[in-house]
Structure formats: structure tokens, C-alpha cells
CSV table of C-alpha atoms in Angstrom, one decimal:
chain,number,residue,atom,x,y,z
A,1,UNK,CA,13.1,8.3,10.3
A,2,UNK,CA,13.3,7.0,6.8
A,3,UNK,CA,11.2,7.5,4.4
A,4,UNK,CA,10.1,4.5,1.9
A,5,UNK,CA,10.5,4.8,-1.6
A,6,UNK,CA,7.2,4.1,-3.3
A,7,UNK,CA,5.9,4.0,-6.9
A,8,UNK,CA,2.6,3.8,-8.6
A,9,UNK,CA,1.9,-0.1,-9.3
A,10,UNK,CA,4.1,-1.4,-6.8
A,11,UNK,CA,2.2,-4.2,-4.8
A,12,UNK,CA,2.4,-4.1,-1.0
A,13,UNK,CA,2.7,-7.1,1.3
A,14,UNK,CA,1.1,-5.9,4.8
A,15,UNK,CA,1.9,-7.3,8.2
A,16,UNK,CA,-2.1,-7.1,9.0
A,17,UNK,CA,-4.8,-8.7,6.6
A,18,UNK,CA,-7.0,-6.5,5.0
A,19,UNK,CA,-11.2,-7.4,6.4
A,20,UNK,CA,-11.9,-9.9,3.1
A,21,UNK,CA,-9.0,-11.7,4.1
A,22,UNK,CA,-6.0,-10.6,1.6
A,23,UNK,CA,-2.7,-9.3,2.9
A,24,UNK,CA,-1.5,-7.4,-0.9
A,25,UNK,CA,-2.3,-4.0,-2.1
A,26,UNK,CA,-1.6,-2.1,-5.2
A,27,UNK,CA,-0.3,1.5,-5.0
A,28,UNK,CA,-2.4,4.2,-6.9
A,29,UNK,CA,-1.2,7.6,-5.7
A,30,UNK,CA,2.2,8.7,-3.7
A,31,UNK,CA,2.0,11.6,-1.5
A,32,UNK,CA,1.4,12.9,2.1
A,33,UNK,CA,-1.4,10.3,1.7
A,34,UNK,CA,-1.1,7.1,-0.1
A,35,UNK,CA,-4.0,5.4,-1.8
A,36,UNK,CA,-3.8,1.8,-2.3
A,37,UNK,CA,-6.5,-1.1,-3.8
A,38,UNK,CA,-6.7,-4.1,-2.2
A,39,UNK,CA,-5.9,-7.5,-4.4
A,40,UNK,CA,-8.5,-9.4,-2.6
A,41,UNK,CA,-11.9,-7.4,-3.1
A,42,UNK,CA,-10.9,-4.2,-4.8
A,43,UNK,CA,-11.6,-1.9,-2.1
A,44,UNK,CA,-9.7,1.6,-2.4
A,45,UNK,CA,-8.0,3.0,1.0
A,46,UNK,CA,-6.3,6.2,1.6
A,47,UNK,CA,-3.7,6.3,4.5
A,48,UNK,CA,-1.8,8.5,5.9
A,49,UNK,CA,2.1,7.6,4.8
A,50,UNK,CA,3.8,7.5,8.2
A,51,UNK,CA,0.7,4.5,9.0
A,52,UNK,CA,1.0,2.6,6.1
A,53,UNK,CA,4.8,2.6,6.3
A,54,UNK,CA,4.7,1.2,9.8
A,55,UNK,CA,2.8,-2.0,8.7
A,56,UNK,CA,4.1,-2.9,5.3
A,57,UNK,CA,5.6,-6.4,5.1
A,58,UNK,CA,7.5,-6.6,1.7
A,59,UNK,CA,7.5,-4.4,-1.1
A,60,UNK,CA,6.9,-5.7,-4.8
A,61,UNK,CA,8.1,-3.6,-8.0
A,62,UNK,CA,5.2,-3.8,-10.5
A,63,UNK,CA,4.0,-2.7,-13.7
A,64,UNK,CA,2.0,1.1,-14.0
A,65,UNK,CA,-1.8,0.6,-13.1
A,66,UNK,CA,-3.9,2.5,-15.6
């Protein structure tokens, strides 16, 4: 299995829309567990790495969040 490269501030592009209707996410932390805000309401999730990598879209390079 490979593992996806990830970065804080990179935006994700989901397969499945988030509840309030946006499908992009912003990266905060990288580990085991990955925490990511949602564009769309500003909701923060953490999920477990080998979930989140099953349903990520597209992956956009973006700027540091602070």
C-alpha cells in the first residue's frame, strides 16, 4: 500500500461531500491521524490516515495555514 504524501496547507478534493455541502478541505496536522478544515463551514475533523486516503479526489499544493 502506498502511502500519500501530505503537507500542512495542502487543500484536498474528496470523492464524498462534506454535510454543508463542500467537497475541499485544508490540511492542519500530518500524522497517524490527519486533521483537516472544511472550506465550506469551517468545521475541524480528525481521521484516521488509511480513511481519509481511501476517499481523496485530487490533491492541491497550497500555501502554510497559520
Amino acid at each position: 500500500m502506498k502511502i500519500v504524501r501530505l503537507t500542512v496547507g495542502d487543500r484536498l478534493t474528496m470523492r464524498k461531500p462534506h454535510p454543508c455541502g463542500s467537497y475541499c478541505f485544508d490540511v492542519l496536522r500530518v500524522g497517524s491521524d490527519i486533521r483537516i478544515r472544511c472550506v465550506g463551514c469551517g468545521r475541524d475533523i480528525t481521521v484516521p490516515r488509511v480513511k481519509l486516503e481511501k476517499n481523496i479526489k485530487q490533491i492541491t499544493a497550497g500555501s502554510d495555514i497559520v
